[in-house]
Coordinates of C-alpha atoms and ligand atoms in Angstrom, one line a residue:
X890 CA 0.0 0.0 0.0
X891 CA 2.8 2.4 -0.2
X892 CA 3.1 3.4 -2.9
X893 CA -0.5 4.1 -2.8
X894 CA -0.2 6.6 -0.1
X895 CA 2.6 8.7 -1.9
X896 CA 0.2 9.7 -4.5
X897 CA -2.0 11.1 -1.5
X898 CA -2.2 14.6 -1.2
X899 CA -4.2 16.3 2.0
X900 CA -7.4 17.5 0.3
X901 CA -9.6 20.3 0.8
X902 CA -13.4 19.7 1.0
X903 CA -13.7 21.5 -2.5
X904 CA -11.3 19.1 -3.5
X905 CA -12.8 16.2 -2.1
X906 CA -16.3 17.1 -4.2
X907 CA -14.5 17.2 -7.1
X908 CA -12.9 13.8 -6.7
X909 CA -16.2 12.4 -6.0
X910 CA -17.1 14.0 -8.9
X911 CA -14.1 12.8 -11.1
X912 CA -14.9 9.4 -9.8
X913 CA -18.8 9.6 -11.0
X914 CA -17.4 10.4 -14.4
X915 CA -14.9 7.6 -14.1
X916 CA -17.6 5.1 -13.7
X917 CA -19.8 6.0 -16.2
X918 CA -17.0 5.6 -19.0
X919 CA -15.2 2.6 -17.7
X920 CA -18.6 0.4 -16.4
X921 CA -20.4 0.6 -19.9
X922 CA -16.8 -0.1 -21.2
X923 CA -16.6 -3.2 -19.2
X924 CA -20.0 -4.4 -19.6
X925 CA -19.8 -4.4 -23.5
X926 CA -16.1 -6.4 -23.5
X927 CA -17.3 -8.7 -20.7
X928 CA -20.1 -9.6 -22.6
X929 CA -19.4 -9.9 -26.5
X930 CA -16.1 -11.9 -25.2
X931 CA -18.9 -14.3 -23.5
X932 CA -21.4 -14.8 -26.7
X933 CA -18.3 -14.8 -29.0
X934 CA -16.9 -17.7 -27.0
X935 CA -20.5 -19.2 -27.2
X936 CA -20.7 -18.7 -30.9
X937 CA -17.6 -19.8 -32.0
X938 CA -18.2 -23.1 -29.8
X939 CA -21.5 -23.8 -31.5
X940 CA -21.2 -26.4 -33.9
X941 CA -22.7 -28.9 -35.9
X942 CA -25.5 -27.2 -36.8
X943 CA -24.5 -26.2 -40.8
X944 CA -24.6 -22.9 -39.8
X945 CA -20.8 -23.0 -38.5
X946 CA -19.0 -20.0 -40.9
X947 CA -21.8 -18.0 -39.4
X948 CA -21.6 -18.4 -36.3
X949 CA -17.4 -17.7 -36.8
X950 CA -18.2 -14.7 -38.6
X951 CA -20.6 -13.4 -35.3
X952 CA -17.9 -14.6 -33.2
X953 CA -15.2 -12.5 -34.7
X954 CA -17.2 -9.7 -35.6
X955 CA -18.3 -9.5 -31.6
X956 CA -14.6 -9.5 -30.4
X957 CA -13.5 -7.0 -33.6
X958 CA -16.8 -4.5 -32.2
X959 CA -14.6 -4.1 -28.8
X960 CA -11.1 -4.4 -29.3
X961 CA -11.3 -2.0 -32.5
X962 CA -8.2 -0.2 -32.0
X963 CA -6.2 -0.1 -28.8
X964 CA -6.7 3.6 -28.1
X965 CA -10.1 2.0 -27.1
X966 CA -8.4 -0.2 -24.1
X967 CA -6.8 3.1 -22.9
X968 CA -9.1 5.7 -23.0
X969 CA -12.2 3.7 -21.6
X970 CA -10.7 0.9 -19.5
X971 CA -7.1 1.2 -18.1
X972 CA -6.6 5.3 -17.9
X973 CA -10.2 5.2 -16.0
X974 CA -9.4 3.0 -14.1
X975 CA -5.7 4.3 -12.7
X976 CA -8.3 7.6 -12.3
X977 CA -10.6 5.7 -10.3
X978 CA -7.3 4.5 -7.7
X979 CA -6.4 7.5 -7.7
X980 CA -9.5 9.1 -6.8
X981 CA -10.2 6.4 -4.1
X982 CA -6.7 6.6 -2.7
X983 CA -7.4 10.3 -2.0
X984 CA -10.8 10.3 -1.0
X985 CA -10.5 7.3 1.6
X986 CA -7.1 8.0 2.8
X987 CA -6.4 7.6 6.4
X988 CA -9.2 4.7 6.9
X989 CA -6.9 2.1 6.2
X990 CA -9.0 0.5 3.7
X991 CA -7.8 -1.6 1.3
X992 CA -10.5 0.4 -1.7
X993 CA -7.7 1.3 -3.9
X994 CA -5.8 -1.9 -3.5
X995 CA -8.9 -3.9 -4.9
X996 CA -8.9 -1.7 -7.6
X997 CA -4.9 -2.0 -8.6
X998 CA -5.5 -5.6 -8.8
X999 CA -8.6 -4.9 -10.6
X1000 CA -6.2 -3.1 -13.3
X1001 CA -3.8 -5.7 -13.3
X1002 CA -6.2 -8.5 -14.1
X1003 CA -8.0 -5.8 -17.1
X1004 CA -4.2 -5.4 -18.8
X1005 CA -3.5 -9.2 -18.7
X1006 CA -7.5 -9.9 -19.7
X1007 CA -6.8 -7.1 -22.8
X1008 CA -3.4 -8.7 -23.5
X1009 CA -5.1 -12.2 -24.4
X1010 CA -8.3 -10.7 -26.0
X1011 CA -6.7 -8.9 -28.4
X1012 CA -4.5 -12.0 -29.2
X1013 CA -7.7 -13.8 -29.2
X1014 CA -9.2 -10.7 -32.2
X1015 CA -5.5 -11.1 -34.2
X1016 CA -5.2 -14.6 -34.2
X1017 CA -9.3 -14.9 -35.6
X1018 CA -8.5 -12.4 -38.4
X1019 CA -5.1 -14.9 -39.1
X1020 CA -7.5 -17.6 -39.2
X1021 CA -9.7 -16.7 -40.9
X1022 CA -6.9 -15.9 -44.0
X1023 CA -5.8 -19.3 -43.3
X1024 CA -9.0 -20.6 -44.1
X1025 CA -9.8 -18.7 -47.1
X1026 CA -6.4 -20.0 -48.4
X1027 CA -6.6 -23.2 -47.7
X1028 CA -10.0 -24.3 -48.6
X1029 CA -9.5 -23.5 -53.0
X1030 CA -6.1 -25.3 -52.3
X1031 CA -7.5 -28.5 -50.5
X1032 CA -10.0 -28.2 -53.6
X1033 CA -7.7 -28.2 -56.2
X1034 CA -5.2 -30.9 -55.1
X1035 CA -8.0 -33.4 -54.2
X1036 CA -5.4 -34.9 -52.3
X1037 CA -6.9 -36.8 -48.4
X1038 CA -3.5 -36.5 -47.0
X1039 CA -3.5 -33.1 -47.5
X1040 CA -7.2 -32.5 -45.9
X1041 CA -5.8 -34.8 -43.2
X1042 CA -3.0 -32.4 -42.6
X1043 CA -4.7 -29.6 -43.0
X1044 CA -7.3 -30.4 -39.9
X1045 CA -5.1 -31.7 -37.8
X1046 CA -3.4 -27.9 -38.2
X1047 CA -6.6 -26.3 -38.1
X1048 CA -7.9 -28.4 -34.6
X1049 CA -4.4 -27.4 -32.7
X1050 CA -4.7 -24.0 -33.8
X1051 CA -8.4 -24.0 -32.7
X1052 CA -7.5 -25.4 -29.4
X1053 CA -4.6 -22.5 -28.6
X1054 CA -7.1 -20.1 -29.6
X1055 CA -10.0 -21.1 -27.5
X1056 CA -7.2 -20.7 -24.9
X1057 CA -6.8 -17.2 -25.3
X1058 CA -10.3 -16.6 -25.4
X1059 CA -10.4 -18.6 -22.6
X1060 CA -7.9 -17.0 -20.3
X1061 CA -9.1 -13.6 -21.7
X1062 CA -12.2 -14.0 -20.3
X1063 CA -11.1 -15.4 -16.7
X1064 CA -9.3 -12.7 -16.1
X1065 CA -11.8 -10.2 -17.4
X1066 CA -14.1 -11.9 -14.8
X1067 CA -11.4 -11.4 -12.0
X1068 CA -11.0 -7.7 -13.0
X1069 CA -15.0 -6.7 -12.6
X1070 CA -15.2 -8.6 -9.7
X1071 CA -12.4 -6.4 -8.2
X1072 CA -14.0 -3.5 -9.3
X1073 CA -17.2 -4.6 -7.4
X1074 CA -15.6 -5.6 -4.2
X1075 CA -13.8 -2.3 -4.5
X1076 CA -16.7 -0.2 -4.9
X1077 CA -18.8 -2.2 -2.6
X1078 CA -15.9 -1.8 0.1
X1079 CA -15.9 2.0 0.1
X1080 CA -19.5 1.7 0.6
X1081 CA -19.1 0.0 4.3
X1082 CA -17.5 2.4 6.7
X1083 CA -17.0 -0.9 8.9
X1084 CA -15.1 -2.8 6.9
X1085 CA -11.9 -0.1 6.2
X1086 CA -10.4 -1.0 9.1
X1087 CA -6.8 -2.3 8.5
X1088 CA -7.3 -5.8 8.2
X1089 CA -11.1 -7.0 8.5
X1090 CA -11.6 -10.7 8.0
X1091 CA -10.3 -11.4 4.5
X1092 CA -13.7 -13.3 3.3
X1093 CA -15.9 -11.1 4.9
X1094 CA -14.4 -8.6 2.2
X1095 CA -13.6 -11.2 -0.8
X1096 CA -17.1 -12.9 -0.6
X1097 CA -19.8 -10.7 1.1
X1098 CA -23.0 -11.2 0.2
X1099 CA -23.5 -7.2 -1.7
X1100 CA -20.7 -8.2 -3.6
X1101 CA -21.7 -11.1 -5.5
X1102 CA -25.2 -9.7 -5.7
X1103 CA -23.5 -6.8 -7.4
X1104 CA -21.4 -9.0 -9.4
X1105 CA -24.2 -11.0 -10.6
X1106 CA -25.9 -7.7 -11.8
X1107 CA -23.0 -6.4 -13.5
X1108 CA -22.5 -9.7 -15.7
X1109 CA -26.6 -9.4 -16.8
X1110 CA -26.5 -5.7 -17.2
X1111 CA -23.3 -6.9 -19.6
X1112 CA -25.0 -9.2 -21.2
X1113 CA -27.9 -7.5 -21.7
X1114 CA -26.1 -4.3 -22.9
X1115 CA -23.7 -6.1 -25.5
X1116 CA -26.9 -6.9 -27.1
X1117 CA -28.4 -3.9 -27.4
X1118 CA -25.4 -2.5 -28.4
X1119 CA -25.0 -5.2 -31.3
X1120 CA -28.7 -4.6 -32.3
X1121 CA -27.9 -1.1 -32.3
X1122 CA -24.4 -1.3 -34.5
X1123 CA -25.9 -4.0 -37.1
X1124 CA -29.6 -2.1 -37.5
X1125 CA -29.3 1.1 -36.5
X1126 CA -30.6 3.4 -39.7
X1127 CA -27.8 3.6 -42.5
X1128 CA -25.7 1.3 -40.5
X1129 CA -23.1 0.3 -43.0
X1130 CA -22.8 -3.7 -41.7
X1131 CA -23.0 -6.0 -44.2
X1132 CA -24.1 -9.6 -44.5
X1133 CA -26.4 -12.1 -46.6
X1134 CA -30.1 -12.5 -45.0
X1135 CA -29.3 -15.5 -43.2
X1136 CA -26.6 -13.7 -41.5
X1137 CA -28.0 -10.7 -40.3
X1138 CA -31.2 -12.6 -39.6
X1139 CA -29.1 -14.9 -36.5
X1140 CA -27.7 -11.6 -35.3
X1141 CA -30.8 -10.0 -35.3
X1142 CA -32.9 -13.0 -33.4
X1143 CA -30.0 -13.2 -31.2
X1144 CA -30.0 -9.6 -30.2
X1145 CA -33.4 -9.1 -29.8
X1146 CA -34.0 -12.5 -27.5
X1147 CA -31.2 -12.2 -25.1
X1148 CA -31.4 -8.0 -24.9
X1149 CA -35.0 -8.5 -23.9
X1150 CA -34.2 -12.0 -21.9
X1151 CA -31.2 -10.3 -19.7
X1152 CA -33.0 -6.9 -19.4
X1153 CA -36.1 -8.8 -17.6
X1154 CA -33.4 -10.3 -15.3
X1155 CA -32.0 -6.8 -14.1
X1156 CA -34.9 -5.2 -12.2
X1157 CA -35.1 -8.4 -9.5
X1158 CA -30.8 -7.7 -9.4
X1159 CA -31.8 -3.9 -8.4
X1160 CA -34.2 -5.2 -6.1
X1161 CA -31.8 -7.2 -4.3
X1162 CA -29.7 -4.6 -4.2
X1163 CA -31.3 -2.1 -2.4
X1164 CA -32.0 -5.0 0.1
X1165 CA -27.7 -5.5 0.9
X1166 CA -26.9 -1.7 0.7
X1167 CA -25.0 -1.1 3.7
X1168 CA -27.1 0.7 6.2
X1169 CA -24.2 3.4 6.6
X1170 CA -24.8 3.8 3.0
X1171 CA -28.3 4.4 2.5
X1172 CA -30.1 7.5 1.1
X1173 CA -33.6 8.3 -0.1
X1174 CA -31.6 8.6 -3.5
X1175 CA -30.8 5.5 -3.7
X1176 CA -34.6 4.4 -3.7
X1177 CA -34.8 7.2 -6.3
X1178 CA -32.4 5.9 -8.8
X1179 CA -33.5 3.0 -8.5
X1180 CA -37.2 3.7 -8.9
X1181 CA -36.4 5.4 -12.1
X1182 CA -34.0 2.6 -13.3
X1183 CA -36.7 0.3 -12.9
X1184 CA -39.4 2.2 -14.9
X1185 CA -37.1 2.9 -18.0
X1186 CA -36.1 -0.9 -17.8
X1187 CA -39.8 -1.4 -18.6
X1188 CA -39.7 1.0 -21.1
X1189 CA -36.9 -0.7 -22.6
X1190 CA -38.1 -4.1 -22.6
X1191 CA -41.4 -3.1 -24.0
X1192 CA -39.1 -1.7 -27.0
X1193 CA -37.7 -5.1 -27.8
X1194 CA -41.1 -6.9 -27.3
X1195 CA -42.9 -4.6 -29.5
X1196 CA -39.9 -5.2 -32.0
X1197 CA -40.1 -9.2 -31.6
X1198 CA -43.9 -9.2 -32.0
X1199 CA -43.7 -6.7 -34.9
X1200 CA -40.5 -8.4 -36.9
X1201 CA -39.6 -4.6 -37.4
X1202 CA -36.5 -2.7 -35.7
X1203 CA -37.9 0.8 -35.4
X1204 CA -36.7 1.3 -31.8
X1205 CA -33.3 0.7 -32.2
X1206 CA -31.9 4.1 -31.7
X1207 CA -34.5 4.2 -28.7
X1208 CA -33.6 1.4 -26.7
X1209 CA -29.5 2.0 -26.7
X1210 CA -30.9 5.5 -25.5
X1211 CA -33.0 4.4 -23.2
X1212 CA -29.9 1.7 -21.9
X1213 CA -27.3 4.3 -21.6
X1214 CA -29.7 6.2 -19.4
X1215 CA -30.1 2.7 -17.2
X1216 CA -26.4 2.8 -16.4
X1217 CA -26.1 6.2 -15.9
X1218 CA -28.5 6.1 -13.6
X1219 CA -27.4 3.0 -11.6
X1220 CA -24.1 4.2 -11.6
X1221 CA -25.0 7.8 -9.9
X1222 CA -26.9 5.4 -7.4
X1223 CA -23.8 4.3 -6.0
X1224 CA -22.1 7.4 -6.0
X1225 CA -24.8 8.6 -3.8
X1226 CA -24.3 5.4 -1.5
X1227 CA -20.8 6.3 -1.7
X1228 CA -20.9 10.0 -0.6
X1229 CA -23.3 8.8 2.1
X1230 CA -20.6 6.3 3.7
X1231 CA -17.8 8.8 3.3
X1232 CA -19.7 11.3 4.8
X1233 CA -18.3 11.0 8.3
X1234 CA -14.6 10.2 7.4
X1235 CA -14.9 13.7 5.5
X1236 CA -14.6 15.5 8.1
X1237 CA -11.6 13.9 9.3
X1238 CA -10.0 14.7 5.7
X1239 CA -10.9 18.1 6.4
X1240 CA -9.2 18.4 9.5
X1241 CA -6.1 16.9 8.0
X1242 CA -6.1 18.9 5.7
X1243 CA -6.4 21.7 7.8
X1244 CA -3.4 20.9 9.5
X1245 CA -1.7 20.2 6.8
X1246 CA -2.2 23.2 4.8
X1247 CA -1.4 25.1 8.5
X1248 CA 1.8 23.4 8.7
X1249 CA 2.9 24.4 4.7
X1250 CA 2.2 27.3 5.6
X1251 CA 3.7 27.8 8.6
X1252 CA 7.0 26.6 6.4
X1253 CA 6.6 29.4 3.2
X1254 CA 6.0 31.9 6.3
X1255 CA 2.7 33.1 4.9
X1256 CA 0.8 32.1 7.8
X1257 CA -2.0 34.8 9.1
X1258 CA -1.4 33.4 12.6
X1259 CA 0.2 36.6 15.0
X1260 CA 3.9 36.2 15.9
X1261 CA 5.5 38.9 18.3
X1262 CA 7.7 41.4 16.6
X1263 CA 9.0 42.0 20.5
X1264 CA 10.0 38.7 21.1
X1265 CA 11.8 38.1 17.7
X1266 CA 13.5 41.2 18.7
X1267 CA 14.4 40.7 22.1
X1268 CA 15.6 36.6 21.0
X1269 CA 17.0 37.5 17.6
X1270 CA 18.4 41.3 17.2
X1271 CA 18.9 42.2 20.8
X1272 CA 22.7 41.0 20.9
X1273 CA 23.7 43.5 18.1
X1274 CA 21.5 46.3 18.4
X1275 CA 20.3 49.0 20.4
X1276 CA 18.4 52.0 20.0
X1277 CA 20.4 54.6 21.2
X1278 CA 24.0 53.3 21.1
X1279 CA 26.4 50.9 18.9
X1280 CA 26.2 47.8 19.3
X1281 CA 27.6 45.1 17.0
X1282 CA 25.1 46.7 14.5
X1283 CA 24.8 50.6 14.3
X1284 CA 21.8 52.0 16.5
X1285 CA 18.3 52.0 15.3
X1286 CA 17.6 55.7 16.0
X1287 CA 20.6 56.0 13.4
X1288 CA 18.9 53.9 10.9
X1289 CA 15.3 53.8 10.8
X1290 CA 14.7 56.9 10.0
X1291 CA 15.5 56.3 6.3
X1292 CA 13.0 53.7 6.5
X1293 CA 9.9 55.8 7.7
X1294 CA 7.0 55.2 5.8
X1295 CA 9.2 52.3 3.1
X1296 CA 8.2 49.5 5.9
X1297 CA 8.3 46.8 2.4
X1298 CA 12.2 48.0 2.2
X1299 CA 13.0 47.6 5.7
X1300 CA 11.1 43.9 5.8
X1301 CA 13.4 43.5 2.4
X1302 CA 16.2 44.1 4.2
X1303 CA 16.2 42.2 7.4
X1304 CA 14.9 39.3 5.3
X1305 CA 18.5 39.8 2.9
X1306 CA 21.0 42.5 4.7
X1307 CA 23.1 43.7 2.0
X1308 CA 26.4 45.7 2.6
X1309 CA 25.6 49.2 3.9
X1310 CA 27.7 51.4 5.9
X1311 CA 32.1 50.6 5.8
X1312 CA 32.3 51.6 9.4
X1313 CA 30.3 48.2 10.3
X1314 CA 30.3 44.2 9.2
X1315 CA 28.0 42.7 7.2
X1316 CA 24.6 41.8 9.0
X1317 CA 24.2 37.9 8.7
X1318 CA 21.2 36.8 8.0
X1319 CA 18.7 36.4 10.4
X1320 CA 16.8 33.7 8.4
X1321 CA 13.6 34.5 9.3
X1322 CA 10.1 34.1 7.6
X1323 CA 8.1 37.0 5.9
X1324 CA 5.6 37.4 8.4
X1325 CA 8.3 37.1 11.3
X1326 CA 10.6 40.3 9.5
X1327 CA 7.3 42.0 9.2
X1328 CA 6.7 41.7 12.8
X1329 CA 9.8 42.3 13.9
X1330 CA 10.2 45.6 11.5
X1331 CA 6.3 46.8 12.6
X1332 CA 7.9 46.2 16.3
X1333 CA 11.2 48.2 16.0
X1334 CA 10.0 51.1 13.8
X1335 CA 7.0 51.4 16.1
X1336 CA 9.4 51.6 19.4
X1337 CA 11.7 54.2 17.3
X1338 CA 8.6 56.3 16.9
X1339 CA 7.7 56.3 20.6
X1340 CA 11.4 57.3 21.5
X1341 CA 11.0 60.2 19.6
X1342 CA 8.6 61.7 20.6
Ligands
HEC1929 C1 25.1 39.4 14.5 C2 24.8 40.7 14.7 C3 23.5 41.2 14.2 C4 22.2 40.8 14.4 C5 21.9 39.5 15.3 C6 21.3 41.6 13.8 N1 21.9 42.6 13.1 FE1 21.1 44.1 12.1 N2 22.9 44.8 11.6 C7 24.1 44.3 12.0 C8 25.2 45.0 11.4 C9 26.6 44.7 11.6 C10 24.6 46.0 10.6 C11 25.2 47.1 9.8 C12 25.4 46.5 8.4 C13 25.9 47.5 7.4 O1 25.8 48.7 7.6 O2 26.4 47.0 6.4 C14 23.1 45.9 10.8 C15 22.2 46.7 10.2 C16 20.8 46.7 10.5 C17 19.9 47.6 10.0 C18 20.2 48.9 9.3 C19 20.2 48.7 7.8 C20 20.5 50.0 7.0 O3 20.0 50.1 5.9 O4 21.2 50.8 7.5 C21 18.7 47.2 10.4 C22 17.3 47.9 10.2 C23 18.9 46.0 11.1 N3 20.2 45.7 11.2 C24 17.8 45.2 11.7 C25 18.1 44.0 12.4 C26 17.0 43.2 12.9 C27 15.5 43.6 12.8 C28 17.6 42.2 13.5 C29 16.9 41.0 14.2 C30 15.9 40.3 13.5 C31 19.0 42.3 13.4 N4 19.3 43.4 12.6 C32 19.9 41.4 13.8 C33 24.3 43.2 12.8 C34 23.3 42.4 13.3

C-alpha cells in the first residue's frame, strides 16, 4: 500500500467534491466499457463453440465480428478501460485516505487483471483475423489438389490451432471476470465504513453477500447491454454492416431475444440490491435511482417486445438510448451510497487537511497566525542592536529613519542584509520568515517612533 499513499495529497473539502465528482465520471466511461467487452467476449466464445449445426462459418463470422466491435483499436483499451481505471485508484486513494481501507488496493488488482485480460483478447481478435486468412487460403487449395493426405494435414493444423485459440479466449475472459469482480468488491468496500479497518476478516471482504449480488448484476446488465449494443451497431438506420439475410437474420434473433431475456433479469438484481446496501450507506436517492432505473427498464423491454412481436426494428436508436440512461442512472446510485458512507470520514479529511495546509504554511512563512515582533527582537536582534548606542550593529535611532514610511524595504532588508555602511560588518542573515521580518520591522519602527517623541 505504499506506494498508494505517496500519490495522497491532503485534500480540501472543494477538493474532495470534485474527486467524487471525477470518480462519477470515471464510472460511467469505464462500467459501460466493461460491460460491453465482458459480454461480446462471453457470446463470442459461445458462438464460435456452437457447432454442428451447418450454420458454422456464421456463427465464426458473429464470433469474430463480436470480439473486432470491442477491441477495434487499442486507443479503445486506454481511453475507456485502463486510464479510467488508474483515475478511479487514484480518486479512491485520495478520497478514503487515512481509513486504512484496502479500496484502492482492490482496484490495482482490478487493473492488473484488465491489462492481462486485454493482453489475451486482443490475441484472441489477431489470431481470428489470421485464421480466418488461413481458411480462405486453404479451402480453394484443398479443392484443387483433391489430395486426403493433405485434408488430413490440414485439420489436424486447423484443430491445434483452434484449441490455442479457445485458450486465449479462454484465459481472456477469466481474467476479465477477476477484473469486474475487483472492481465490485472495491466499490462495494468504500461503501461499508466498517469494513476499512486495517485488516477486516479477509472473506468477509472477498465474498460478502452485496458483492456477489453486485457482481451477478453487472455480468446481466453486460450481457444485456452487449446486445443492445449489437442490435444497435448492425440495424441502426444507415448502419453500413454487411451480410447475406441469413446472417443478419441470426444476429438479429440473437440480439433481440437475449437483450430482452437479460434486461427482464436486471430489475429483480436492483431489487436485491437495495435490500444489501450497507445501512451506513443508504439514502432516499438510492430508492430514487432505483425507482427510475426500474421504470425505464420497462420502457426498454417493451421496445424489444414490440420489435419481436412486430419483426420490425424501429426502436433501435430508442432502446440503446433508453440503456445508456439505465447505467447512468445505476451508476449515480452508487455514487450517492458512496458520498453517504464517506460522509463522516470527510470530516476527518478536512481536518487533515487543515493541519496540513497550517503546517505548509507555517514553512513558506505566509501564515496569518500573530507572531511577536518583541520577542523576535528581544531573542534574535537584541545581541547587536540597540536603540540609542552601537552595538555590533549601528543604532536603530541612526537607521530607521531612512526607513519611515518604506516598511516593504526595511522587511526586504532584514529578510537579505546587504552591505551598507564601511564603518560596520555585514549583518548575517537572520533567516527569518516573511511574516516574522514583518513583525519584527512593525515592532522596532513602532518603538523608534515612541522614542522620539
Ligand atoms: C550578528 C549581529 C546582528 C544581528 C543578530 C542583527 N543585526 Fe542588524 N545589523 C548588523 C550590522 C553589523 C549592521 C550594519 C550592516 C551594514 O551597515 O552593512 C546591521 C544593520 C541593520 C539595520 C540597518 C540597515 C540599513 O539600511 O542601514 C537594520 C534595520 C537592522 N540591522 C535590523 C536588524 C533586525 C530587525 C535584527 C533582528 C531580526 C538584526 N538586525 C539582527 C548586525 C546584526
Amino acid at each position: 500500500m505504499d506506494f498508494l499513499d505517496k500519490i495522497v495529497l491532503p485534500q480540501s473539502a472543494n477538493h474532495m467534491e470534485l474527486l467524487r465528482g471525477l470518480l462519477t465520471i470515471t464510472f460511467i466511461i469505464l462500467i459501460p466499457y466493461l460491460s460491453i467487452l465482458t459480454g461480446s467476449t462471453i457470446y463470442s466464445i459461445l458462438y464460435l463453440k456452437k457447432k454442428k449445426t451447418g450454420k458454422e462459418s456464421l456463427y465464426f463470422k458473429f464470433a469474430k465480428e463480436l470480439i473486432d466491435m470491442v477491441t477495434l483499436n487499442k486507443s479503445m483499451a486506454f481511453g475507456f478501460g485502463i486510464i479510467p481505471l488508474i483515475t478511479a485508484v487514484f480518486c479512491y486513494a485520495q478520497l478514503l485516505d487515512k481509513t486504512g481501507s484496502y479500496v484502492a488496493y482492490h482496484l490495482t488488482v482490478s487493473l492488473i487483471f484488465l491489462i492481462a485480460a486485454l493482453l489475451f483478447l486482443y490475441t484472441y481478435k489477431y489470431a481470428f483475423h489470421l485464421k480466418d486468412i488461413f481458411r480462405f487460403i486453404s479451402s480453394d487449395k484443398i479443392k484443387e489438389s483433391n489430395d486426403e493426405s493433405i485434408e488430413d494435414e490440414f485439420e489436424k493444423y486447423s484443430s491445434t490451432a483452434d484449441r490455442t485459440f479457445n485458450k486465449f479466449a479462454g484465459w481472456g475472459l477469466l481474467f476479465l471476470l477477476i477484473a469486474d469482480y475487483k472492481l465490485i468488491n472495491a466499490i462495494q468496500l468504500a461503501l461499508n465504513p466498517q469494513k476499512w479497518a486495517p485488516n477486516p476478516s479477509f472473506l468477509s471482504v472477498w465474498f460478502s453477500v452485496p458483492v456477489i449480488v453486485n457482481f451477478i448484476t453487472l455480468l446481466i446488465a453486460s450481457l444485456a447491454v452487449t446486445a443492445i449494443v449489437v442490435l444497435y451497431i448492425y440495424f441502426r438506420p444507415n448502419s453500413n454492416f454487411k451480410g447475406n439475410d441469413e446472417y443478419l437474420n441470426i444476429v438479429k434473433n440473437f440480439s433481440l431475444k437475449s437483450g430482452l431475456l437479460f434486461t427482464l433479469f436486471i430489475p429483480i438484481d436492483i431489487l436485491l440490491n437495495i435490500v444489501v446496501v450497507p445501512s451506513a450507506a443508504l439514502n432516499a436517492n438510492i430508492f430514487l435511482f432505483s425507482l427510475i432505473a426500474l421504470i425505464l427498464i420497462l420502457i426498454a423491454c417493451n421496445f424489444l417486445y414490440v420489435m419481436i412481436k412486430e419483426g420490425n426494428l424501429k426502436y433501435v436508436p430508442s432502446t440503446l438510448f433508453v440503456f445508456i440512461l439505465i447505467f447512468a442512472f445505476l451508476i449515480v446510485k452508487d455514487q450517492f451510497a458512496f458520498e453517504t458512507a464517506s460522509s463522516k470520514h470527510f470530516a476527518v479529511l478536512e481536518n487533515n487537511y487543515e493541519q496540513h495546509s497550517k503546517n505548509l504554511k507555517e514553512k513558506l512563512g505566509v501564515i496569518s497566525e500573530k507572531v511577536s515582533g518583541k520577542d523576535i527582537f528581544n531573542g534574535r536582534c537584541i545581541a547587536c542592536h540597540s536603540f540609542d548606542h552601537k552595538v555590533v550593529g549601528p543604532p536603530y535611532n541612526e537607521t530607521l529613519p531612512q526607513f519611515e514610511g518604506k516598511m516593504d524595504e526595511l522587511v526586504d532588508f532584514i529578510l537579505n542584509p546587504r552591505k551598507i555602511n564601511k564603518d560596520y560588518p555585514i549583518m548575517p542573515n537572520q533567516g527569518l520568515k516573511p511574516n516574522e521580518a514583518r513583525a519584527v520591522a512593525e515592532y522596532i519602527m513602532s518603538v523608534y517612533k515612541e522614542n522620539k517623541k
